[in-house]
CSV table of C-alpha atoms in Angstrom, one decimal:
chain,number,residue,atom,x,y,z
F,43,UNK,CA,0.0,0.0,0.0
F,44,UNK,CA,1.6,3.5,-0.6
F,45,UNK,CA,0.7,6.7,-2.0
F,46,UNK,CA,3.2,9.0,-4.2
F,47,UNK,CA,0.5,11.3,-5.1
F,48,UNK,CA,0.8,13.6,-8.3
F,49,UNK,CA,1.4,16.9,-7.9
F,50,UNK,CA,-1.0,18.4,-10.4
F,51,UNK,CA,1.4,19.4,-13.3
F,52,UNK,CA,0.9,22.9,-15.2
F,53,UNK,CA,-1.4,23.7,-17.4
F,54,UNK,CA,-0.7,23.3,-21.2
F,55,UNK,CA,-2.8,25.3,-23.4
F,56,UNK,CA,-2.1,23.6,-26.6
F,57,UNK,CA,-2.5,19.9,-25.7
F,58,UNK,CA,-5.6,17.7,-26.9
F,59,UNK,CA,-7.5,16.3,-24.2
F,60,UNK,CA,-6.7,12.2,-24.2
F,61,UNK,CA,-10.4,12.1,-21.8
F,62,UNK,CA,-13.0,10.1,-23.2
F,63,UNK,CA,-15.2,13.8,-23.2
F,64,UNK,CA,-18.8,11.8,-23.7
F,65,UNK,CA,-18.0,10.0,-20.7
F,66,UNK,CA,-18.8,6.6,-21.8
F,67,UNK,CA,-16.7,3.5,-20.2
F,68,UNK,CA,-14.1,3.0,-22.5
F,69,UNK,CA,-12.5,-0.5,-20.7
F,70,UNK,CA,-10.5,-1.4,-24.0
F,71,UNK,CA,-9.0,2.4,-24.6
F,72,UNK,CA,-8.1,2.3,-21.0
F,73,UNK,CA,-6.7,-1.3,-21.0
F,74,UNK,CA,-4.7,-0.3,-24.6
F,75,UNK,CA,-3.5,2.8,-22.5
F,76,UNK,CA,-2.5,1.2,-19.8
F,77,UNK,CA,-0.4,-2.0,-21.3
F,78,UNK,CA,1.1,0.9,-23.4
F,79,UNK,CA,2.1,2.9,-20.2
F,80,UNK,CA,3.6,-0.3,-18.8
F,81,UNK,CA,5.2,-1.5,-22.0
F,82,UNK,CA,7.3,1.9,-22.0
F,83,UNK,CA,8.1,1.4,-18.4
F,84,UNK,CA,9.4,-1.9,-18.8
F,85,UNK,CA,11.6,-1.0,-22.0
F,86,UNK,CA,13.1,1.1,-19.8
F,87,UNK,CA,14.6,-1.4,-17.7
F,88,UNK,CA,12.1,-0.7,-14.4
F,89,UNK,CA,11.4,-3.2,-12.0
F,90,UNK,CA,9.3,-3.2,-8.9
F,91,UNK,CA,11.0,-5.7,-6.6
F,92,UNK,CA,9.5,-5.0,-3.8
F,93,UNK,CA,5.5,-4.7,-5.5
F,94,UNK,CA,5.9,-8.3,-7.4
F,95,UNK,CA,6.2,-9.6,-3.7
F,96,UNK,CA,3.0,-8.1,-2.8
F,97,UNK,CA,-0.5,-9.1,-3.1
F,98,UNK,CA,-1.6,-6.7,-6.2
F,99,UNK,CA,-2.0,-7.3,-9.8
F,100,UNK,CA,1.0,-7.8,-11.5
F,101,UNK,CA,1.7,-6.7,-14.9
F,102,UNK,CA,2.4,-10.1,-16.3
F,103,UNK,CA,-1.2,-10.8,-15.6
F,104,UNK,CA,-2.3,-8.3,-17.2
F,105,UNK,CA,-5.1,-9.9,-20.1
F,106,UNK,CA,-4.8,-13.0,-18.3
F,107,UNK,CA,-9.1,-14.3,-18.1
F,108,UNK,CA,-8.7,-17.4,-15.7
F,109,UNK,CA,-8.2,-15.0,-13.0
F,110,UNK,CA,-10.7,-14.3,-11.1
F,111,UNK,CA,-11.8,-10.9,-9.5
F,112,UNK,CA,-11.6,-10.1,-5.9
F,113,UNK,CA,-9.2,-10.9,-3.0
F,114,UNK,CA,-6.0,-11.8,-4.1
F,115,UNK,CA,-4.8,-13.8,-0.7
F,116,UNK,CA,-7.5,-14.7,2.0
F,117,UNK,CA,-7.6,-13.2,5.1
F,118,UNK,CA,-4.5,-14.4,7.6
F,119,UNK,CA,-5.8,-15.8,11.2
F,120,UNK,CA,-5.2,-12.7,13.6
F,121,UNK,CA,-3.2,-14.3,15.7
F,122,UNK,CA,-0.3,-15.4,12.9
F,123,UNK,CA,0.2,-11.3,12.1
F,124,UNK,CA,3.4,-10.5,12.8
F,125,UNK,CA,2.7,-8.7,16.5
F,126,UNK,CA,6.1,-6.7,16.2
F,127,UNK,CA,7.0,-3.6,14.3
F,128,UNK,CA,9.6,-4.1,11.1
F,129,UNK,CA,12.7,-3.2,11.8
F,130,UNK,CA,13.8,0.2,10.7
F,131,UNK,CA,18.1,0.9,10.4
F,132,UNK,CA,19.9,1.5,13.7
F,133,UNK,CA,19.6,5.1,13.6
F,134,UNK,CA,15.6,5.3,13.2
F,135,UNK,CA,12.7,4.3,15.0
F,136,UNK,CA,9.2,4.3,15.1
F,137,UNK,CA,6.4,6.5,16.3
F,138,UNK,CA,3.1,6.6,16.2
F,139,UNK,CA,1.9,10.6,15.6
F,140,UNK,CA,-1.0,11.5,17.2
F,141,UNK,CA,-2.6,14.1,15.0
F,142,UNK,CA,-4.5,15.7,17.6
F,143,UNK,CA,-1.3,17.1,18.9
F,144,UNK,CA,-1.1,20.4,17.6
F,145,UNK,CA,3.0,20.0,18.3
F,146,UNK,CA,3.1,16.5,16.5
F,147,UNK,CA,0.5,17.7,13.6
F,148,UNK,CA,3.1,20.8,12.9
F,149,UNK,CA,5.7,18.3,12.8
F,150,UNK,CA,3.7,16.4,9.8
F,151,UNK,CA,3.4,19.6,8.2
F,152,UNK,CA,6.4,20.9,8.5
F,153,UNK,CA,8.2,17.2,7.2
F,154,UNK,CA,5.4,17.0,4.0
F,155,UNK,CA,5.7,21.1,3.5
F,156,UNK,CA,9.6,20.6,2.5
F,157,UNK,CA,9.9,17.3,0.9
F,158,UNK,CA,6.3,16.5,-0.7
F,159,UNK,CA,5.3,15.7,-3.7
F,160,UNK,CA,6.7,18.2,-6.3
F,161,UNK,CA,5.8,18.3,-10.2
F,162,UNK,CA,8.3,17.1,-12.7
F,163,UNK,CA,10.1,20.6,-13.1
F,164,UNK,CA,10.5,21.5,-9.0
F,165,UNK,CA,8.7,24.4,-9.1
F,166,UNK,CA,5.6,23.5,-7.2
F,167,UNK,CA,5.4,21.6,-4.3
F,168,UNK,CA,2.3,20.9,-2.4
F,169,UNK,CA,1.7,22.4,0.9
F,170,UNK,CA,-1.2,20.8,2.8
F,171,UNK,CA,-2.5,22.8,6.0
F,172,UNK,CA,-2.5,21.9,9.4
F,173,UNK,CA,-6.3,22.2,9.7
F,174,UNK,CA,-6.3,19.9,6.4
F,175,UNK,CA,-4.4,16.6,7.8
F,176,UNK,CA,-6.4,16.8,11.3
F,177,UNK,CA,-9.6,16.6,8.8
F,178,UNK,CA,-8.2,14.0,6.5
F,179,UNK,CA,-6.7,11.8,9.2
F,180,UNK,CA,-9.1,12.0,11.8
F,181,UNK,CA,-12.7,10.2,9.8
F,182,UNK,CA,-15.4,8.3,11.7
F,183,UNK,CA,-13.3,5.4,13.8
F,184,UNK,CA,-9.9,6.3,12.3
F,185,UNK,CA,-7.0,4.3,14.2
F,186,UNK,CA,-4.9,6.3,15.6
F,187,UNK,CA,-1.9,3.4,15.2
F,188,UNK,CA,-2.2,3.9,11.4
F,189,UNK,CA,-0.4,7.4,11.7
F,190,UNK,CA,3.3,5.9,11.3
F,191,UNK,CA,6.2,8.4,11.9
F,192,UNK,CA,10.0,7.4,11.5
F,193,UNK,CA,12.3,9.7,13.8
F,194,UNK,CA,15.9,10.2,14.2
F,195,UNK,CA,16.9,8.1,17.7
F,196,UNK,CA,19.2,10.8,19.0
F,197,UNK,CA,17.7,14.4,17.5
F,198,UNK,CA,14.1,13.0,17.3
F,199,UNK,CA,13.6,14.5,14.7
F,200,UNK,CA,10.6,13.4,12.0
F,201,UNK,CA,12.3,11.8,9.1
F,202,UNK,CA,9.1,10.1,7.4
F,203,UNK,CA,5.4,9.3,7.3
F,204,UNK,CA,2.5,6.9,5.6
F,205,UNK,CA,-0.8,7.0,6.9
F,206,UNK,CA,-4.0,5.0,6.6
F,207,UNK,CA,-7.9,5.8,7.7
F,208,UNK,CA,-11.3,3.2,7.8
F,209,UNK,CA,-13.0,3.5,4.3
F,210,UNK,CA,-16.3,1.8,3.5
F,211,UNK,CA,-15.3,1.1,-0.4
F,212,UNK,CA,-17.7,-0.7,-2.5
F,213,UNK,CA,-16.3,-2.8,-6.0
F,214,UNK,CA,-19.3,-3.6,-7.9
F,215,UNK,CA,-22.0,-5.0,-5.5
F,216,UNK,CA,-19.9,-5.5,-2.7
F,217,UNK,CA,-18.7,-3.5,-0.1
F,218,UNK,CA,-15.5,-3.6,1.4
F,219,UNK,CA,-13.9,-2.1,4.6
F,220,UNK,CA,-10.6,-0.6,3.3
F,221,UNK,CA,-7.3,1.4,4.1
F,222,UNK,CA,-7.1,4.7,2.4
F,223,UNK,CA,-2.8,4.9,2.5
F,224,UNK,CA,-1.9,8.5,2.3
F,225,UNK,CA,0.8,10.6,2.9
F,226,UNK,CA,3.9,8.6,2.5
F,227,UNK,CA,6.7,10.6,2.6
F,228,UNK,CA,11.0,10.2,2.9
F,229,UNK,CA,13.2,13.2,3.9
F,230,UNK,CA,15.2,14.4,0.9
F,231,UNK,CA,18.1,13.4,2.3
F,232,UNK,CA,17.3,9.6,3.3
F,233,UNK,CA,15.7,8.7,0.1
F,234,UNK,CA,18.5,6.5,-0.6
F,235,UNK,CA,18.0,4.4,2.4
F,236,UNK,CA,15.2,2.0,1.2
F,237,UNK,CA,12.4,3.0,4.3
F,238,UNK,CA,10.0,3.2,1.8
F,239,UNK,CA,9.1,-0.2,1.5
F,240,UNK,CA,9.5,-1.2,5.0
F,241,UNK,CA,7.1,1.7,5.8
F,242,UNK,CA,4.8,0.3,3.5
F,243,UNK,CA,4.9,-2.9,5.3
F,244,UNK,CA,4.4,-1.7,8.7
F,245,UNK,CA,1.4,0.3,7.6
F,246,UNK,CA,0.4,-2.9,6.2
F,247,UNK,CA,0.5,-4.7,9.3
F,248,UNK,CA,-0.9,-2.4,11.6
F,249,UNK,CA,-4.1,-2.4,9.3
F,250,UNK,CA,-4.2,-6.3,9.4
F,251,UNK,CA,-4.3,-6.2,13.1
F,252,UNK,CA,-7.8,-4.4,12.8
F,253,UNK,CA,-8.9,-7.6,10.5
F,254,UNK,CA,-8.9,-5.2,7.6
F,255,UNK,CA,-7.5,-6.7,4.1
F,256,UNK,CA,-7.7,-4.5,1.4
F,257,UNK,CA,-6.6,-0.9,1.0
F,258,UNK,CA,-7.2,1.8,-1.8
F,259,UNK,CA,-4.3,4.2,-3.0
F,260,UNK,CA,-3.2,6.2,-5.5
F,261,UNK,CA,0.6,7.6,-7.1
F,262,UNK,CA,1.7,9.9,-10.3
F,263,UNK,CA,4.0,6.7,-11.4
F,264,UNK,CA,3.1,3.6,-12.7
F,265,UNK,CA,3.6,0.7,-10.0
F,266,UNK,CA,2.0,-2.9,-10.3
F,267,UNK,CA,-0.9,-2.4,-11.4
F,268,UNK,CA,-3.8,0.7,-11.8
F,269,UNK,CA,-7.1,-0.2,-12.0
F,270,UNK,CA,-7.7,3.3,-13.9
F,271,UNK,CA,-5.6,6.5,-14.7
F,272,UNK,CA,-7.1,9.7,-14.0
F,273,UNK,CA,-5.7,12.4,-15.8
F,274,UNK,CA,-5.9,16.3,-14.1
F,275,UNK,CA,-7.3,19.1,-15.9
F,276,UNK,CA,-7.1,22.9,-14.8
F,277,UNK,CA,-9.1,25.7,-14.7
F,278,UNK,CA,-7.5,29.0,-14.9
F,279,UNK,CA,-9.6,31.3,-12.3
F,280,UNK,CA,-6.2,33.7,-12.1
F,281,UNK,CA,-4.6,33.2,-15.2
F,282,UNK,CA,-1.9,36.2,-14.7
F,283,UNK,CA,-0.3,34.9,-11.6
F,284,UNK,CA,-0.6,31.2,-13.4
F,285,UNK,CA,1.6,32.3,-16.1
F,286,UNK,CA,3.6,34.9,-14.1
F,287,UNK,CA,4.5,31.9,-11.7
F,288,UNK,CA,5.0,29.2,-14.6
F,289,UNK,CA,2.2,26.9,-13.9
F,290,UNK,CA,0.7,27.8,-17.3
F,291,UNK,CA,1.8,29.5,-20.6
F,292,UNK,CA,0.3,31.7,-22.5
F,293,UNK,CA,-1.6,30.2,-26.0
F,294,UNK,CA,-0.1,30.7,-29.2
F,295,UNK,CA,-1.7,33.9,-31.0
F,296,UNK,CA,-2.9,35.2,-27.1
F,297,UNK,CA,-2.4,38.4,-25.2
F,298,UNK,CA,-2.7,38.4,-21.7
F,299,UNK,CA,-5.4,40.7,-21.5
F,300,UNK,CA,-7.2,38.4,-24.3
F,301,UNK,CA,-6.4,35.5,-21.5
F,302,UNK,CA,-7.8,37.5,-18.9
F,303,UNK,CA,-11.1,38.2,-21.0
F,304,UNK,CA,-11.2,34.2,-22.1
F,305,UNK,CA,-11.2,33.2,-18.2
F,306,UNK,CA,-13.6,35.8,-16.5
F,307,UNK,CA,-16.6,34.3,-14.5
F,308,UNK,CA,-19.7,36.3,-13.4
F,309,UNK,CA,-19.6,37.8,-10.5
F,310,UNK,CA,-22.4,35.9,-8.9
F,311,UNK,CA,-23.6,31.8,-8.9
F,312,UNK,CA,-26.6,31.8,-11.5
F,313,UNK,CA,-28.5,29.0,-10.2
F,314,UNK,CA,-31.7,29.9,-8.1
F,315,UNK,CA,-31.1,27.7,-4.7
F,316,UNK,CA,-27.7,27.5,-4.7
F,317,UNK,CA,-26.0,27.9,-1.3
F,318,UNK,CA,-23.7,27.1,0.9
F,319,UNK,CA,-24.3,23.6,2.6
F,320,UNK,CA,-25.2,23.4,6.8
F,321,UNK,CA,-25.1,20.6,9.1
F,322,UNK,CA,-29.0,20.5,8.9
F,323,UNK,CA,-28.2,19.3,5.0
F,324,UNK,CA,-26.4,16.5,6.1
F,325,UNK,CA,-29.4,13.4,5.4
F,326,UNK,CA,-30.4,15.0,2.2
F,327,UNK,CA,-27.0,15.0,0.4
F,328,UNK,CA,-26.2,11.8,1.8
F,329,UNK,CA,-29.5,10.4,-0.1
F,330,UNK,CA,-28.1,12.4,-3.3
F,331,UNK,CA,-24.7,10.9,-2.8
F,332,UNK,CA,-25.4,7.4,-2.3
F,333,UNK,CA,-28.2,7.4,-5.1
F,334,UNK,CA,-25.2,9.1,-7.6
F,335,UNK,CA,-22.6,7.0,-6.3
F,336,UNK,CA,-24.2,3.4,-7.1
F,337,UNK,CA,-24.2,3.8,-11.0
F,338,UNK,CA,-20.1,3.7,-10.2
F,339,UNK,CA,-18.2,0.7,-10.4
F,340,UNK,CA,-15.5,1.4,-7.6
F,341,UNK,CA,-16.9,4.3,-5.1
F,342,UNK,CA,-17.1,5.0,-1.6
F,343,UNK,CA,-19.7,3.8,0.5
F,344,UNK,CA,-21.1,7.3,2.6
F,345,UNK,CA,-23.7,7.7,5.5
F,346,UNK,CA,-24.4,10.2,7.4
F,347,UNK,CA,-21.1,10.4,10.0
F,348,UNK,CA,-19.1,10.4,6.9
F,349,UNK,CA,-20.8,12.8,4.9
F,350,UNK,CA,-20.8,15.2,8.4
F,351,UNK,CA,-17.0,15.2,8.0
F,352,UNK,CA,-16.2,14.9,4.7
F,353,UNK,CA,-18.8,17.1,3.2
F,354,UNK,CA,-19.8,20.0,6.2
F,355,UNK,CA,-18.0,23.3,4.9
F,356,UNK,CA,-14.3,23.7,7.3
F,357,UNK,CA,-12.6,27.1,6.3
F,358,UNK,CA,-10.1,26.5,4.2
F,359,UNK,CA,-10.1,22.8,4.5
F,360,UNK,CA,-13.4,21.8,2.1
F,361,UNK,CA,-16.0,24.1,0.8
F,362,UNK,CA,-19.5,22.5,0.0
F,363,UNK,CA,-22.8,23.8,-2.1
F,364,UNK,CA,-25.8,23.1,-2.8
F,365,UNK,CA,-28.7,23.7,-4.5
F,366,UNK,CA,-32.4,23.9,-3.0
F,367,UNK,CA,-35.4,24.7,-4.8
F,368,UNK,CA,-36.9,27.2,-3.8
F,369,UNK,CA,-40.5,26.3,-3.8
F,370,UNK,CA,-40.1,22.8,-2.6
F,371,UNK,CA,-36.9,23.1,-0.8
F,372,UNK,CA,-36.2,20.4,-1.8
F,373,UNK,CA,-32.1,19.7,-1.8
F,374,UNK,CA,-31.8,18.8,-5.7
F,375,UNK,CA,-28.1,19.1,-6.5
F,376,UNK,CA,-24.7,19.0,-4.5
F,377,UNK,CA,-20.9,20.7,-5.5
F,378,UNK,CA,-17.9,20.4,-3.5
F,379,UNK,CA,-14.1,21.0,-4.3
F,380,UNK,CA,-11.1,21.3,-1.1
F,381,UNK,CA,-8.3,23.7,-0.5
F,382,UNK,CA,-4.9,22.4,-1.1
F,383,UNK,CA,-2.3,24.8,-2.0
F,384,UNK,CA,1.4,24.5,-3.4
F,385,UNK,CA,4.1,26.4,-2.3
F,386,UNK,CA,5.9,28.0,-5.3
F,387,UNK,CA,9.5,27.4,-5.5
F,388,UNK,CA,11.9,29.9,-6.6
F,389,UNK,CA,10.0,32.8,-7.0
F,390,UNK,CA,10.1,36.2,-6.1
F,391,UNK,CA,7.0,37.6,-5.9
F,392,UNK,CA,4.7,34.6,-5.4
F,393,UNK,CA,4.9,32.3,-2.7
F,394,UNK,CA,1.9,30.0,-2.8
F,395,UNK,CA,-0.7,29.0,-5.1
F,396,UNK,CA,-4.2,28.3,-3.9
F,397,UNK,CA,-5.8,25.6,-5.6
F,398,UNK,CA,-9.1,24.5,-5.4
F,399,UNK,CA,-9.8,20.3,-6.2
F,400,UNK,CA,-13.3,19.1,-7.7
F,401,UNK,CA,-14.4,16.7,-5.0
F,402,UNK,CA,-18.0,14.7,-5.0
F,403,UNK,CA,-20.7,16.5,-7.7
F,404,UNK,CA,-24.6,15.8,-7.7
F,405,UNK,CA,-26.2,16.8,-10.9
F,406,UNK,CA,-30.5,15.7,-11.0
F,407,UNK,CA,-32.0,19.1,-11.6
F,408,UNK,CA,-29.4,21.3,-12.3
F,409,UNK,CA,-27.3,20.5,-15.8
F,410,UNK,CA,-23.7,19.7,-14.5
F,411,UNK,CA,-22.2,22.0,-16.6
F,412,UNK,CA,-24.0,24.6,-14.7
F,413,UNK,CA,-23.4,23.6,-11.5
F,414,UNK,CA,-19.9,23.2,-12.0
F,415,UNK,CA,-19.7,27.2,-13.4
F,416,UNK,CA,-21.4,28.1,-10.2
F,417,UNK,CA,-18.3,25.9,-8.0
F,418,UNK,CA,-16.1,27.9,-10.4
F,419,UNK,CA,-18.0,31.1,-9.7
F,420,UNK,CA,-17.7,30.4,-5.6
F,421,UNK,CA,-14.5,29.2,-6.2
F,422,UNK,CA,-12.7,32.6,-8.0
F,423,UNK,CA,-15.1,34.2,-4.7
F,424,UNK,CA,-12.9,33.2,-2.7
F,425,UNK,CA,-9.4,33.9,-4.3
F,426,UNK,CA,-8.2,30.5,-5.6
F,427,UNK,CA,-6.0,30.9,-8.2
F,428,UNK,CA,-6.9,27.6,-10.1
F,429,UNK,CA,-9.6,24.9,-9.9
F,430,UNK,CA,-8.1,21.1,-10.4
F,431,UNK,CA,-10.3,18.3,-11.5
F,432,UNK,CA,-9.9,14.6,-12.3
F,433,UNK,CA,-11.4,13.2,-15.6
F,434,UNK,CA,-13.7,10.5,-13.3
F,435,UNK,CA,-16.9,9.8,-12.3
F,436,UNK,CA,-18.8,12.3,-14.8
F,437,UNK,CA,-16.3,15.2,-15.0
F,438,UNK,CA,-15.7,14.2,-18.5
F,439,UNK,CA,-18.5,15.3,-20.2
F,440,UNK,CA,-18.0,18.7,-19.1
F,441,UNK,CA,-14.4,19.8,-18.7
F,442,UNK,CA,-13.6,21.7,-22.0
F,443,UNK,CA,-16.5,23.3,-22.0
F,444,UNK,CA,-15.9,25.0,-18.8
F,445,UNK,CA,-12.1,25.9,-20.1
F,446,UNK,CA,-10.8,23.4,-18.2
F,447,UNK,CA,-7.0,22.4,-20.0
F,448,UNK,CA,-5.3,18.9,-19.8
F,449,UNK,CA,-2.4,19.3,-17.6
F,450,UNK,CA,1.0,16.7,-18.0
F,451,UNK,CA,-0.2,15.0,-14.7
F,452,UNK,CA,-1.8,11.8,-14.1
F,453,UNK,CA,-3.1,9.9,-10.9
F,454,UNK,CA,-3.0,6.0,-11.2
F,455,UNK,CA,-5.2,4.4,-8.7
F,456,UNK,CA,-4.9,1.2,-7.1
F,457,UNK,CA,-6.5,-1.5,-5.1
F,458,UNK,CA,-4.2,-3.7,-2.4
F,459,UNK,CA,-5.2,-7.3,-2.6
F,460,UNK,CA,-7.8,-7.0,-4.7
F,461,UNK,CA,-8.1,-7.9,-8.3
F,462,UNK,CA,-10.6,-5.7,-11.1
F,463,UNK,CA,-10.8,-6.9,-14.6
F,464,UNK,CA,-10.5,-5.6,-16.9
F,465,UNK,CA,-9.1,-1.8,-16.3
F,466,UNK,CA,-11.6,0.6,-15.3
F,467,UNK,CA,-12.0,3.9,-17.8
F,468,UNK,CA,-11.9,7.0,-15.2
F,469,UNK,CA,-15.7,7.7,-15.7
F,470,UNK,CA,-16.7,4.3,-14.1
F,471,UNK,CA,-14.3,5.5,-10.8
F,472,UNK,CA,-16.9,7.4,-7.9
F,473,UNK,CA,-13.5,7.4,-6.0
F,474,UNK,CA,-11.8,10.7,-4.6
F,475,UNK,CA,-8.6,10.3,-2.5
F,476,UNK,CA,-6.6,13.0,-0.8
């Protein structure tokens, strides 16, 4: 289980979008895409010793129909888990971080703040608040054992970090209690010293000794084996500081004040209803969210404790909308994106980059393309600079029309002992991780 999330790339103006944009599944494009990805990682001489020892799909599999889908290894008798913690090198050892801490949690952030996930060319680096990790590590009956830190024996000093919450995940008619794995992250400076893996492993074990056997995660490279590739889009809502700061360019023939023009919103949401969502809204969009989230074939599994935290607005953690009619009041349609910024490396005059992330979307009354303008709308309300999306669930059918551009990132998502055939295209994935 690990996560190496993507960072999500720049923007490129010129590129064509490789999205299936009528958002019909597209299992043969995405299997072509993916034995292509793997074919060009494998000319390349890359292995993954340590992931062909593990309980995934392999790529040698890959097309093979004798077997079957589901659980790759049964379930281990509790009592034959290995009760000890792997051991780390002689200068290192564990900890468990207790994220209520407001000393330990600005240790986390001060680790993941320097050495992070960057993009490709170092000059973004994702910076994700304090208030953000307490609210994506802390869900309804989250362990507190599956926040893993790796300090320095003598300076004790935070060196590295994976982490894992309780997820309800459901794969076709069946629902699964899962490990979301989040969060893992090496110091610069020890990257050469292998803990990856061996974090990995612990993680691994401390979830088997809740009798939990299957974990969802995601990484920007290719490991053994997605079960879909997501690829991010952008939405310029500042498209000045975006090229000022070298997360997008501008297109060929364009001005910047042309640029400025094409990415103007209204200055208001247009849809009659729409507002932000309360606590009292909490059964209503969890009926809308389960009823959108069953037509997916991987997708979380939400009632009302989850949607309560996942879903209830947090300053500048997660913002939520929705729309209620205003004759009925009836709660018809649902929007949500979160706040994750990126520190900007190497600039003078810029420092961060607030980015805003599409999250879960409800569309029944209100067209989706509309809905999504007024997220946009709320959104540039509230200064973000750019609003992220991944190509799942139904965000394809809608993208380029909003002027959302195919940035060079992708998101690979994975399942830990768990086999899906055949590949998933991103529109059958109801799936959002961190």
């Amino acid at each position: 289980m690990a996560d190496t999330n993507s960072s999500a790339g720049a923007q490129e103006e010129e590129k064509a979008p490789v999205n299936d944009l009528n958002g019909t599944p597209q299992s043969e494009n995405a299997i072509g895409a993916l034995t292509k990805q793997v074919q060009e990682s494998l000319s390349f001489g890359h292995r993954h010793k340590f992931w062909e020892t593990q309980p995934v799909g392999q790529f040698k599999d890959l097309g093979d129909s004798n077997l079957p889908e589901g659980p790759i290894e049964a379930p281990t008798p509790l009592s034959e888990v290995k009760q000890e913690p792997y051991n780390l090198p002689n200068l290192y050892e564990w900890i468990t971080c207790d994220m209520e801490s407001k000393d330990t949690c600005a240790e986390v952030y001060k680790l993941l703040a320097n050495n992070y996930v960057e993009d490709d060319e170092n000059m973004f680096r994702f910076n994700y608040s304090m208030e953000f990790l307490q609210w994506a590590l802390r869900p309804p009956g989250y362990f507190k054992s599956w926040h893993i830190g790796v300090r320095v024996k003598t300076s004790k000093k935070l060196v590295a970090f994976i982490t894992g919450v309780p997820a309800k995940i459901r794969v076709r008619d069946e629902v699964i209690q899962m490990a979301e794995i989040n969060f893992l992250c090496v110091h610069k400076k020890l990257r050469s010293k292998r803990l990856a893996p061996v974090m990995i492993k612990e993680v691994t074990r401390r979830v088997h000794l809740e009798n939990i056997w299957q974990a969802a995660y995601t990484a920007g490279v290719i490991l053994p084996t997605p079960i879909t590739t997501c690829q991010y889009w952008h939405r310029s809502l500042n498209p000045k500081k975006l090229i000022d700061v070298g997360f997008s360019r501008l297109g060929a023939r364009m001005t910047m004040s042309r640029t400025i023009k094409l990415y103007k919103l209204p200055e208001t949401t247009v849809t009659p209803g729409f507002r932000k969502m309360e606590l009292r809204d909490v059964p209503a969009v969890t009926r809308l969210l389960k009823n959108f989230l069953s037509k997916f074939v991987v997708a979380p599994e939400f009632d009302d404790n989850d949607v309560d935290h996942w879903l209830v607005p947090r300053d500048n953690v997660v913002d939520s909308f929705l729309v209620e009619d205003p004759e009925t009041h009836e709660i018809t349609d649902f929007c949500s994106f979160y706040t994750l910024p990126s520190s900007i490396l190497g600039n003078q005059n810029y420092s961060t980059l607030k980015a805003a992330y599409s999250y879960y979307n409800v569309s029944t009354k209100t067209p989706l393309l509309q809905l999504m303008n007024d997220a946009l709308i709320a959104a540039k309300q509230k200064d973000f600079d750019v609003f992220n999306a991944l190509d799942l669930m139904e965000n394809g059918t809608i993208l380029k029309e909003l002027k959302f551009g195919p940035g060079d990132g992708q998101l690979h998502y994975y399942l830990y002992n768990y086999r899906i055939k055949p590949a998933l295209a991103p529109s059958e994935l109801g799936l959002v991780l961190l």
